[in-house]
mmCIF file of C-alpha atoms and ligand atoms in Angstrom:
data_model
loop_
_atom_site.group_PDB
_atom_site.id
_atom_site.type_symbol
_atom_site.label_atom_id
_atom_site.label_comp_id
_atom_site.label_asym_id
_atom_site.label_seq_id
_atom_site.Cartn_x
_atom_site.Cartn_y
_atom_site.Cartn_z
ATOM 1 C CA MET F 124 38.922 112.591 14.941
ATOM 2 C CA ARG F 125 38.452 112.549 18.724
ATOM 3 C CA ALA F 126 38.124 109.027 20.008
ATOM 4 C CA SER F 127 37.889 107.051 23.212
ATOM 5 C CA LEU F 128 39.811 103.783 23.102
ATOM 6 C CA ILE F 129 38.290 100.695 24.715
ATOM 7 C CA ILE F 130 40.558 97.682 25.144
ATOM 8 C CA THR F 131 38.803 94.435 26.048
ATOM 9 C CA ALA F 132 40.907 92.309 28.340
ATOM 10 C CA ALA F 133 38.338 90.886 30.723
ATOM 11 C CA GLY F 134 38.132 87.393 29.247
ATOM 12 C CA SER F 135 38.710 84.478 31.572
ATOM 13 C CA SER F 136 41.393 83.012 29.244
ATOM 14 C CA SER F 137 39.737 79.635 29.811
ATOM 15 C CA ARG F 138 40.266 78.432 26.219
ATOM 16 C CA PHE F 139 43.864 79.569 26.499
ATOM 17 C CA ARG F 140 44.488 77.662 29.714
ATOM 18 C CA GLN F 141 42.627 74.572 28.590
ATOM 19 C CA SER F 142 44.901 74.368 25.584
ATOM 20 C CA SER F 143 48.077 74.883 27.574
ATOM 21 C CA ASN F 144 50.074 72.143 29.208
ATOM 22 C CA SER F 145 52.782 74.392 30.506
ATOM 23 C CA ALA F 146 51.774 78.032 30.341
ATOM 24 C CA PRO F 147 54.656 80.235 31.422
ATOM 25 C CA SER F 148 54.396 81.515 34.961
ATOM 26 C CA SER F 149 55.399 85.043 34.054
ATOM 27 C CA LYS F 150 52.007 86.499 34.877
ATOM 28 C CA PRO F 151 52.304 89.358 37.331
ATOM 29 C CA GLN F 152 48.951 89.439 39.043
ATOM 30 C CA ASN F 153 46.500 86.923 37.745
ATOM 31 C CA SER F 154 46.125 84.048 35.383
ATOM 32 C CA SER F 155 44.935 86.118 32.442
ATOM 33 C CA LYS F 156 46.778 85.515 29.173
ATOM 34 C CA ILE F 157 47.128 89.225 28.516
ATOM 35 C CA PHE F 158 49.901 89.559 31.106
ATOM 36 C CA ILE F 159 51.995 86.773 29.630
ATOM 37 C CA GLU F 160 55.156 88.016 28.008
ATOM 38 C CA LEU F 161 55.604 87.805 24.293
ATOM 39 C CA GLY F 162 59.129 88.501 23.128
ATOM 40 C CA GLY F 163 59.829 89.850 26.606
ATOM 41 C CA VAL F 164 56.904 92.314 26.666
ATOM 42 C CA PRO F 165 53.476 91.490 28.153
ATOM 43 C CA VAL F 166 50.743 90.961 25.550
ATOM 44 C CA LEU F 167 48.577 93.790 26.909
ATOM 45 C CA GLU F 168 51.498 96.223 26.898
ATOM 46 C CA ARG F 169 52.194 95.485 23.233
ATOM 47 C CA THR F 170 48.535 96.119 22.443
ATOM 48 C CA LEU F 171 48.400 99.380 24.388
ATOM 49 C CA ARG F 172 51.627 100.687 22.881
ATOM 50 C CA ALA F 173 50.207 100.330 19.364
ATOM 51 C CA PHE F 174 47.765 103.120 20.279
ATOM 52 C CA SER F 175 49.839 105.133 22.726
ATOM 53 C CA GLN F 176 51.225 107.707 20.278
ATOM 54 C CA MET F 177 47.968 108.336 18.424
ATOM 55 C CA LYS F 178 46.657 111.884 18.591
ATOM 56 C CA GLN F 179 43.136 110.625 17.777
ATOM 57 C CA VAL F 180 42.960 108.749 21.085
ATOM 58 C CA HIS F 181 41.937 111.057 23.923
ATOM 59 C CA GLU F 182 41.285 108.483 26.607
ATOM 60 C CA THR F 183 41.896 104.794 27.175
ATOM 61 C CA ILE F 184 39.674 102.443 29.137
ATOM 62 C CA VAL F 185 40.716 98.844 29.649
ATOM 63 C CA THR F 186 38.221 96.235 30.836
ATOM 64 C CA VAL F 187 39.801 93.567 33.029
ATOM 65 C CA GLN F 188 38.519 90.690 35.133
ATOM 66 C CA ALA F 189 36.495 91.863 38.138
ATOM 67 C CA GLY F 190 38.683 92.332 41.171
ATOM 68 C CA THR F 191 41.918 92.854 39.227
ATOM 69 C CA GLU F 192 41.442 96.556 38.380
ATOM 70 C CA ARG F 193 43.810 97.898 41.014
ATOM 71 C CA ALA F 194 46.495 95.313 40.325
ATOM 72 C CA ALA F 195 46.232 96.099 36.610
ATOM 73 C CA LEU F 196 46.575 99.835 37.270
ATOM 74 C CA ALA F 197 49.649 99.223 39.433
ATOM 75 C CA TRP F 198 51.048 97.025 36.668
ATOM 76 C CA ALA F 199 50.469 99.774 34.064
ATOM 77 C CA LYS F 200 52.214 102.373 36.226
ATOM 78 C CA LYS F 201 55.161 100.064 36.689
ATOM 79 C CA ARG F 202 55.373 99.528 32.927
ATOM 80 C CA GLY F 203 55.239 103.286 32.261
ATOM 81 C CA LEU F 204 51.782 103.116 30.655
ATOM 82 C CA LYS F 205 50.090 106.356 31.557
ATOM 83 C CA LYS F 206 46.650 107.921 31.477
ATOM 84 C CA MET F 207 44.465 104.863 31.383
ATOM 85 C CA LYS F 208 41.548 103.570 33.403
ATOM 86 C CA PHE F 209 41.049 99.932 34.294
ATOM 87 C CA ILE F 210 37.490 98.866 34.946
ATOM 88 C CA SER F 211 35.740 95.630 35.696
ATOM 89 C CA GLY F 212 34.431 93.814 32.630
ATOM 90 C CA GLY F 213 31.095 92.062 32.286
ATOM 91 C CA LYS F 214 29.990 88.496 31.620
ATOM 92 C CA THR F 215 30.345 88.844 27.873
ATOM 93 C CA ARG F 216 32.559 90.889 25.612
ATOM 94 C CA ALA F 217 29.596 93.090 24.642
ATOM 95 C CA GLU F 218 28.729 93.728 28.283
ATOM 96 C CA SER F 219 32.353 94.677 28.994
ATOM 97 C CA VAL F 220 32.353 97.136 26.108
ATOM 98 C CA PHE F 221 29.078 98.601 27.391
ATOM 99 C CA PHE F 222 30.548 99.139 30.874
ATOM 100 C CA ALA F 223 33.510 100.936 29.309
ATOM 101 C CA LEU F 224 31.334 102.880 26.882
ATOM 102 C CA LYS F 225 29.361 104.342 29.779
ATOM 103 C CA LYS F 226 32.632 105.726 31.181
ATOM 104 C CA THR F 227 33.719 107.389 27.927
ATOM 105 C CA SER F 228 33.677 111.145 27.598
ATOM 106 C CA SER F 229 30.833 112.643 25.529
ATOM 107 C CA ARG F 230 33.448 115.033 24.117
ATOM 108 C CA ASN F 231 34.732 112.187 21.976
ATOM 109 C CA GLU F 232 32.582 111.528 18.932
ATOM 110 C CA TRP F 233 34.127 108.130 18.176
ATOM 111 C CA VAL F 234 34.905 104.948 20.038
ATOM 112 C CA ILE F 235 37.687 102.584 18.994
ATOM 113 C CA VAL F 236 37.251 99.045 20.355
ATOM 114 C CA HIS F 237 40.163 96.619 20.224
ATOM 115 C CA ASP F 238 40.876 93.169 21.656
ATOM 116 C CA GLY F 239 43.567 93.221 24.326
ATOM 117 C CA ALA F 240 44.766 89.860 23.008
ATOM 118 C CA ARG F 241 45.553 91.240 19.520
ATOM 119 C CA PRO F 242 48.990 92.650 20.237
ATOM 120 C CA PHE F 243 50.317 92.854 16.665
ATOM 121 C CA VAL F 244 48.027 95.498 15.207
ATOM 122 C CA ARG F 245 50.116 98.181 13.556
ATOM 123 C CA THR F 246 49.789 101.846 14.392
ATOM 124 C CA ASP F 247 49.769 102.881 10.719
ATOM 125 C CA THR F 248 46.914 100.423 10.073
ATOM 126 C CA ILE F 249 44.900 101.944 12.915
ATOM 127 C CA LYS F 250 45.573 105.439 11.585
ATOM 128 C CA GLN F 251 44.429 104.405 8.125
ATOM 129 C CA LEU F 252 41.263 102.920 9.624
ATOM 130 C CA CYS F 253 40.634 106.166 11.528
ATOM 131 C CA SER F 254 40.997 108.222 8.349
ATOM 132 C CA GLN F 255 38.263 106.191 6.637
ATOM 133 C CA ALA F 256 35.777 105.972 9.504
ATOM 134 C CA ALA F 257 34.009 109.254 8.785
ATOM 135 C CA LYS F 258 32.624 107.966 5.465
ATOM 136 C CA HIS F 259 30.373 105.579 7.432
ATOM 137 C CA ASP F 260 28.775 105.099 10.850
ATOM 138 C CA GLY F 261 31.795 103.041 11.662
ATOM 139 C CA ILE F 262 34.488 100.850 10.178
ATOM 140 C CA LEU F 263 36.205 97.621 11.053
ATOM 141 C CA LEU F 264 39.421 95.895 10.173
ATOM 142 C CA ALA F 265 38.822 92.571 8.430
ATOM 143 C CA ARG F 266 40.464 90.028 6.209
ATOM 144 C CA GLN F 267 39.125 88.326 3.151
ATOM 145 C CA VAL F 268 38.157 84.726 3.783
ATOM 146 C CA VAL F 269 40.661 82.515 1.962
ATOM 147 C CA PRO F 270 39.741 78.895 2.875
ATOM 148 C CA THR F 271 36.955 77.131 1.045
ATOM 149 C CA ILE F 272 33.912 77.330 3.305
ATOM 150 C CA LYS F 273 31.244 74.614 3.503
ATOM 151 C CA ARG F 274 27.792 74.937 4.924
ATOM 152 C CA ILE F 275 27.108 71.662 6.712
ATOM 153 C CA SER F 276 23.976 69.911 7.932
ATOM 154 C CA LYS F 277 22.630 70.354 11.453
ATOM 155 C CA SER F 278 23.718 66.801 12.140
ATOM 156 C CA ARG F 279 27.247 67.983 11.251
ATOM 157 C CA ASP F 280 27.994 65.040 9.007
ATOM 158 C CA ARG F 281 26.944 66.221 5.540
ATOM 159 C CA VAL F 282 27.928 69.040 3.235
ATOM 160 C CA GLU F 283 24.953 71.135 2.182
ATOM 161 C CA ALA F 284 26.719 73.676 0.023
ATOM 162 C CA THR F 285 29.969 75.415 -0.758
ATOM 163 C CA VAL F 286 29.635 79.038 0.229
ATOM 164 C CA ASP F 287 30.686 81.741 -2.217
ATOM 165 C CA ARG F 288 33.613 83.261 -0.348
ATOM 166 C CA THR F 289 34.228 86.217 -2.632
ATOM 167 C CA GLN F 290 32.026 88.386 -0.443
ATOM 168 C CA LEU F 291 33.047 86.946 2.900
ATOM 169 C CA ALA F 292 35.399 88.620 5.345
ATOM 170 C CA GLU F 293 36.544 87.714 8.831
ATOM 171 C CA ALA F 294 35.947 90.527 11.329
ATOM 172 C CA GLU F 295 38.902 91.611 13.438
ATOM 173 C CA THR F 296 39.563 94.618 15.582
ATOM 174 C CA PRO F 297 40.003 97.564 15.832
ATOM 175 C CA GLN F 298 36.412 98.482 15.164
ATOM 176 C CA ILE F 299 35.606 102.185 15.157
ATOM 177 C CA VAL F 300 32.034 103.382 15.692
ATOM 178 C CA LYS F 301 30.169 106.568 16.479
ATOM 179 C CA ARG F 302 29.846 106.734 20.232
ATOM 180 C CA LYS F 303 26.217 107.893 20.294
ATOM 181 C CA LEU F 304 25.137 105.251 17.822
ATOM 182 C CA LEU F 305 26.767 102.466 19.807
ATOM 183 C CA LEU F 306 25.165 103.700 23.044
ATOM 184 C CA GLU F 307 21.819 103.790 21.275
ATOM 185 C CA ALA F 308 22.352 100.253 19.957
ATOM 186 C CA TYR F 309 22.884 98.954 23.471
ATOM 187 C CA ARG F 310 19.582 100.559 24.515
ATOM 188 C CA GLN F 311 17.529 99.395 21.565
ATOM 189 C CA VAL F 312 18.896 96.134 20.202
ATOM 190 C CA PRO F 313 17.355 93.142 22.002
ATOM 191 C CA ASN F 314 19.847 90.844 23.686
ATOM 192 C CA ALA F 315 22.705 93.259 22.905
ATOM 193 C CA PHE F 316 25.098 91.620 25.371
ATOM 194 C CA ALA F 317 25.094 88.448 23.273
ATOM 195 C CA PHE F 318 26.545 90.196 20.204
ATOM 196 C CA THR F 319 30.126 89.267 19.447
ATOM 197 C CA ASP F 320 31.334 92.533 17.931
ATOM 198 C CA GLU F 321 30.449 96.233 17.734
ATOM 199 C CA SER F 322 29.800 96.137 14.009
ATOM 200 C CA SER F 323 26.943 93.642 14.353
ATOM 201 C CA LEU F 324 25.273 95.908 16.935
ATOM 202 C CA VAL F 325 25.489 98.884 14.570
ATOM 203 C CA GLU F 326 24.207 96.692 11.722
ATOM 204 C CA ALA F 327 21.250 95.645 13.874
ATOM 205 C CA MET F 328 20.395 99.355 14.215
ATOM 206 C CA GLY F 329 20.475 99.741 10.450
ATOM 207 C CA GLY F 330 23.781 101.629 10.627
ATOM 208 C CA LYS F 331 26.273 101.527 7.781
ATOM 209 C CA MET F 332 29.580 99.907 8.593
ATOM 210 C CA GLY F 333 32.589 100.295 6.371
ATOM 211 C CA VAL F 334 35.236 97.635 6.121
ATOM 212 C CA MET F 335 38.966 97.874 5.529
ATOM 213 C CA LEU F 336 40.493 94.628 4.305
ATOM 214 C CA HIS F 337 44.104 93.893 5.097
ATOM 215 C CA THR F 338 46.587 91.025 5.013
ATOM 216 C CA ASP F 339 48.880 91.907 7.957
ATOM 217 C CA TRP F 340 49.394 89.600 10.870
ATOM 218 C CA ASN F 341 46.735 90.480 13.481
ATOM 219 C CA PRO F 342 45.800 87.224 15.243
ATOM 220 C CA LYS F 343 43.795 87.070 18.437
ATOM 221 C CA LEU F 344 45.709 84.933 20.909
ATOM 222 C CA THR F 345 42.934 82.554 21.879
ATOM 223 C CA HIS F 346 44.572 79.155 22.242
ATOM 224 C CA TYR F 347 47.948 78.368 23.695
ATOM 225 C CA ALA F 348 49.128 77.321 20.241
ATOM 226 C CA ASP F 349 48.506 80.915 19.061
ATOM 227 C CA TYR F 350 50.821 82.124 21.777
ATOM 228 C CA GLU F 351 53.491 79.587 20.878
ATOM 229 C CA LEU F 352 53.389 80.614 17.226
ATOM 230 C CA ALA F 353 53.528 84.296 18.138
ATOM 231 C CA GLU F 354 56.388 83.696 20.549
ATOM 232 C CA ALA F 355 58.305 81.767 17.895
ATOM 233 C CA LYS F 356 57.840 84.639 15.454
ATOM 234 C CA MET F 357 58.885 87.224 18.011
ATOM 235 C CA SER F 358 61.899 85.227 19.099
ATOM 236 C CA SER F 359 63.399 84.322 15.773
ATOM 237 C CA GLY F 360 66.965 85.535 16.040
ATOM 238 C CA ALA F 361 67.006 85.427 19.837
ATOM 239 C CA GLU F 362 70.450 85.192 21.379
ATOM 240 C CA PHE F 363 71.372 82.940 24.302
ATOM 241 C CA ARG F 364 74.230 83.319 26.777
ATOM 242 C CA ILE F 365 75.415 81.133 29.604
ATOM 243 C CA GLY F 366 76.748 82.269 32.982
ATOM 244 C CA LYS F 367 78.240 80.382 35.900
ATOM 245 C CA GLY F 368 78.092 81.381 39.531
ATOM 246 C CA TYR F 369 79.566 79.956 42.716
ATOM 247 C CA ASP F 370 79.343 81.080 46.331
ATOM 248 C CA ILE F 371 80.339 79.797 49.729
ATOM 249 C CA HIS F 372 79.360 80.943 53.232
ATOM 250 C CA ARG F 373 80.451 79.907 56.704
ATOM 251 C CA LEU F 374 77.829 78.272 58.930
ATOM 252 C CA VAL F 375 77.691 79.730 62.446
ATOM 253 C CA SER F 376 75.227 79.709 65.308
ATOM 254 C CA GLY F 377 73.044 82.737 65.931
ATOM 255 C CA ARG F 378 72.324 83.338 62.227
ATOM 256 C CA LYS F 379 69.488 82.238 59.966
ATOM 257 C CA LEU F 380 69.909 79.908 57.021
ATOM 258 C CA TRP F 381 68.391 81.399 53.878
ATOM 259 C CA VAL F 382 68.451 79.214 50.781
ATOM 260 C CA GLY F 383 66.938 80.571 47.576
ATOM 261 C CA GLY F 384 64.872 83.074 49.545
ATOM 262 C CA VAL F 385 63.488 80.371 51.860
ATOM 263 C CA CYS F 386 64.373 80.282 55.569
ATOM 264 C CA ILE F 387 65.480 76.737 56.476
ATOM 265 C CA PRO F 388 65.126 75.642 60.113
ATOM 266 C CA PHE F 389 68.620 74.682 61.330
ATOM 267 C CA GLU F 390 70.784 75.188 64.412
ATOM 268 C CA LYS F 391 73.294 77.166 62.368
ATOM 269 C CA GLY F 392 72.974 79.960 59.849
ATOM 270 C CA SER F 393 74.903 81.670 57.108
ATOM 271 C CA LEU F 394 77.554 84.194 58.093
ATOM 272 C CA GLY F 395 77.656 87.137 55.728
ATOM 273 C CA HIS F 396 77.330 90.868 55.218
ATOM 274 C CA SER F 397 73.910 90.241 53.658
ATOM 275 C CA ASP F 398 71.548 87.435 54.715
ATOM 276 C CA GLY F 399 74.165 85.024 53.327
ATOM 277 C CA ASP F 400 71.960 83.246 50.801
ATOM 278 C CA ALA F 401 74.688 81.480 48.821
ATOM 279 C CA LEU F 402 72.202 80.077 46.306
ATOM 280 C CA LEU F 403 70.812 83.489 45.378
ATOM 281 C CA HIS F 404 74.339 84.915 45.324
ATOM 282 C CA SER F 405 75.462 82.221 42.900
ATOM 283 C CA ILE F 406 72.420 82.883 40.687
ATOM 284 C CA THR F 407 73.039 86.635 40.780
ATOM 285 C CA ASP F 408 76.692 86.096 39.911
ATOM 286 C CA ALA F 409 75.771 83.721 37.086
ATOM 287 C CA ILE F 410 73.480 86.348 35.527
ATOM 288 C CA LEU F 411 76.196 88.996 35.778
ATOM 289 C CA GLY F 412 78.632 86.527 34.262
ATOM 290 C CA ALA F 413 76.371 85.685 31.319
ATOM 291 C CA LEU F 414 76.020 89.367 30.475
ATOM 292 C CA GLY F 415 79.623 90.329 31.149
ATOM 293 C CA LEU F 416 78.586 92.757 33.876
ATOM 294 C CA GLY F 417 81.232 91.979 36.468
ATOM 295 C CA ASP F 418 80.575 90.096 39.679
ATOM 296 C CA ILE F 419 78.393 90.454 42.730
ATOM 297 C CA GLY F 420 81.217 92.114 44.708
ATOM 298 C CA ASP F 421 81.446 94.891 42.087
ATOM 299 C CA TRP F 422 77.752 95.547 42.414
ATOM 300 C CA PHE F 423 77.164 95.106 46.135
ATOM 301 C CA SER F 424 80.309 95.773 48.149
ATOM 302 C CA ASP F 425 80.432 94.136 51.570
ATOM 303 C CA LYS F 426 82.057 97.384 52.757
ATOM 304 C CA ASN F 427 78.847 99.264 52.014
ATOM 305 C CA PRO F 428 76.624 99.547 55.133
ATOM 306 C CA LYS F 429 73.622 99.857 52.785
ATOM 307 C CA TYR F 430 73.825 96.117 52.144
ATOM 308 C CA LYS F 431 74.247 95.080 55.793
ATOM 309 C CA ASN F 432 71.857 92.173 56.408
ATOM 310 C CA ILE F 433 70.009 92.952 53.175
ATOM 311 C CA GLN F 434 67.761 90.203 51.794
ATOM 312 C CA SER F 435 69.520 88.614 48.844
ATOM 313 C CA THR F 436 66.221 88.603 46.943
ATOM 314 C CA LYS F 437 66.678 92.398 46.669
ATOM 315 C CA LEU F 438 70.146 92.011 45.165
ATOM 316 C CA LEU F 439 68.875 89.492 42.635
ATOM 317 C CA GLU F 440 65.914 91.713 41.732
ATOM 318 C CA GLN F 441 68.245 94.638 41.103
ATOM 319 C CA VAL F 442 70.439 92.607 38.778
ATOM 320 C CA LEU F 443 67.397 91.145 36.989
ATOM 321 C CA ALA F 444 66.082 94.674 36.417
ATOM 322 C CA ALA F 445 69.434 95.740 34.959
ATOM 323 C CA ALA F 446 69.421 92.671 32.698
ATOM 324 C CA HIS F 447 65.840 93.382 31.627
ATOM 325 C CA LYS F 448 66.788 96.941 30.682
ATOM 326 C CA LYS F 449 69.358 95.516 28.310
ATOM 327 C CA GLY F 450 66.725 93.160 26.868
ATOM 328 C CA TRP F 451 67.826 90.009 28.704
ATOM 329 C CA GLN F 452 65.916 87.607 30.884
ATOM 330 C CA PRO F 453 66.561 84.177 32.395
ATOM 331 C CA HIS F 454 65.645 81.254 30.174
ATOM 332 C CA GLN F 455 66.702 78.254 32.250
ATOM 333 C CA MET F 456 68.872 77.478 35.257
ATOM 334 C CA ASP F 457 70.368 74.561 37.129
ATOM 335 C CA ALA F 458 71.931 74.788 40.590
ATOM 336 C CA ASN F 459 73.751 72.517 43.021
ATOM 337 C CA LEU F 460 73.665 73.004 46.770
ATOM 338 C CA ILE F 461 76.491 71.550 48.803
ATOM 339 C CA LEU F 462 75.010 71.239 52.244
ATOM 340 C CA GLU F 463 75.575 68.360 54.645
ATOM 341 C CA LYS F 464 72.851 69.247 57.102
ATOM 342 C CA PRO F 465 69.939 69.703 57.442
ATOM 343 C CA LYS F 466 68.438 67.236 54.986
ATOM 344 C CA LEU F 467 66.366 69.454 52.711
ATOM 345 C CA GLY F 468 63.789 66.842 51.662
ATOM 346 C CA LEU F 469 60.546 68.607 50.873
ATOM 347 C CA MET F 470 62.177 72.010 51.338
ATOM 348 C CA LYS F 471 63.894 71.473 47.988
ATOM 349 C CA THR F 472 60.600 71.961 46.157
ATOM 350 C CA LYS F 473 59.891 75.067 48.188
ATOM 351 C CA ILE F 474 63.313 76.475 47.301
ATOM 352 C CA ARG F 475 62.829 75.638 43.646
ATOM 353 C CA LYS F 476 59.432 77.338 43.573
ATOM 354 C CA SER F 477 60.852 80.408 45.277
ATOM 355 C CA VAL F 478 63.677 80.685 42.737
ATOM 356 C CA ALA F 479 61.265 80.132 39.816
ATOM 357 C CA ARG F 480 59.090 82.949 41.118
ATOM 358 C CA LEU F 481 62.068 85.282 41.516
ATOM 359 C CA LEU F 482 63.327 84.529 38.008
ATOM 360 C CA LYS F 483 59.788 84.588 36.527
ATOM 361 C CA LEU F 484 60.365 81.164 35.023
ATOM 362 C CA PRO F 485 58.103 78.138 34.783
ATOM 363 C CA LEU F 486 59.059 75.481 37.299
ATOM 364 C CA GLU F 487 60.327 73.015 34.724
ATOM 365 C CA LYS F 488 63.042 75.476 33.703
ATOM 366 C CA VAL F 489 64.414 75.735 37.238
ATOM 367 C CA SER F 490 66.399 72.968 38.862
ATOM 368 C CA VAL F 491 67.837 72.955 42.390
ATOM 369 C CA LYS F 492 69.743 69.840 43.362
ATOM 370 C CA ALA F 493 71.320 69.080 46.717
ATOM 371 C CA ARG F 494 74.301 66.936 47.660
ATOM 372 C CA THR F 495 76.339 66.173 50.729
ATOM 373 C CA TYR F 496 80.115 66.117 51.007
ATOM 374 C CA GLU F 497 80.772 62.662 52.516
ATOM 375 C CA GLY F 498 81.608 64.173 55.907
ATOM 376 C CA LEU F 499 84.674 65.915 54.510
ATOM 377 C CA PRO F 500 85.553 69.459 55.603
ATOM 378 C CA PRO F 501 84.476 72.164 55.316
ATOM 379 C CA PHE F 502 81.026 71.264 53.893
ATOM 380 C CA GLY F 503 80.759 67.780 55.332
ATOM 381 C CA THR F 504 81.479 69.101 58.801
ATOM 382 C CA SER F 505 78.874 71.855 58.478
ATOM 383 C CA GLU F 506 81.475 74.584 58.774
ATOM 384 C CA ALA F 507 80.286 76.005 55.475
ATOM 385 C CA TRP F 508 77.867 75.494 52.644
ATOM 386 C CA ALA F 509 78.055 76.408 48.997
ATOM 387 C CA ALA F 510 75.969 76.776 45.866
ATOM 388 C CA GLU F 511 76.827 76.737 42.193
ATOM 389 C CA THR F 512 74.608 77.779 39.305
ATOM 390 C CA LEU F 513 74.552 77.544 35.565
ATOM 391 C CA ILE F 514 72.103 79.935 33.989
ATOM 392 C CA MET F 515 71.018 80.487 30.431
ATOM 393 C CA MET F 516 69.914 84.011 29.564
ATOM 394 C CA ARG F 517 68.032 84.986 26.429
ATOM 395 C CA ASN F 518 67.389 88.270 24.744
ATOM 396 C CA HIS F 519 64.535 89.288 22.533
ATOM 397 C CA PRO F 520 65.282 90.733 19.136
ATOM 398 C CA ASN F 521 61.806 92.275 19.056
ATOM 399 C CA PRO F 522 61.289 94.045 22.366
ATOM 400 C CA LEU F 523 58.414 96.051 20.863
ATOM 401 C CA GLY F 524 57.200 95.219 17.397
HETATM 402 MG MG1 MG L 246 77.734 85.357 49.156
#
């Protein structure tokens, strides 16, 4: 089988957001649910990796929200996902698939369409589906309907009948169809963009669709509750570790005062080999501590000219990347600043937001508190300032599948 793979990921995620009170902020470039991490791996990456080793797939086209194509491509490159095109989706799912279909190579006889928000589909299931497609014009993955189904009145307050469920199945994806037939369906079937799956378009053309029933877990993450359930499943057995960090810097004139990656207007600044951001240093040290990876001095020697005046955000990013490689990411943190002057006031929120962004954490999992030192030296006399951090790191037992 030679197939083009179409992944639909252009939905607005509006149902997802409406149902979420506190969606995680770990979305790299837009608000789409497909970039949210699940067990430490973005939803879309999980989906794409299910197909990435399949010899049947000769090209991959992903439909994303208009205007996000380039950001999505950059994201894919960064995640090591190769050889895929990202194109703008349409107003409906069917329109998105049509846009992608037009870009597929005529050398591929088949098209596999799969929802980007179904990250748990198994590669062996897809292969099995592929092996059965040729008996029909296409085939889809589906599950037998288990609940008792009622047909109700138009007024929605009366039962009209109990539907015989023995011949009912719920359509899922992947759906595999003959490329030419699907193209033809889009040309001929009236109102094709309103159809909700590929199978129904083929059916409308009189084509014969096969079905493969299964009982695996293949939910579409539509509502926030779906994500929470999936995350709970992925995270069962997660490990947590705690790290503590502390840092102190002299305050001198002629230097800037960076706190948590935010430049604070003040007559004095932080003396240091780097930009002297004691808060970020304490966070970085806390992460290293939690993972038993030494301390910030082991990693970034103040003898090394490479780190002269370096932004501390870079140091933190490097340590976060090392943690991520080992399967760890921040889960929650709490920090104290010991700083007599200036009064941080509203800047505290700005600092907190900056740290949350750097750690890819939702705001409610990041706390930055400030306190003075009752005029006592060295903090109370503004000769120095300090920061201490407690951080909780978590790992994911299921990095991929
Ligand atoms: Mg320091």
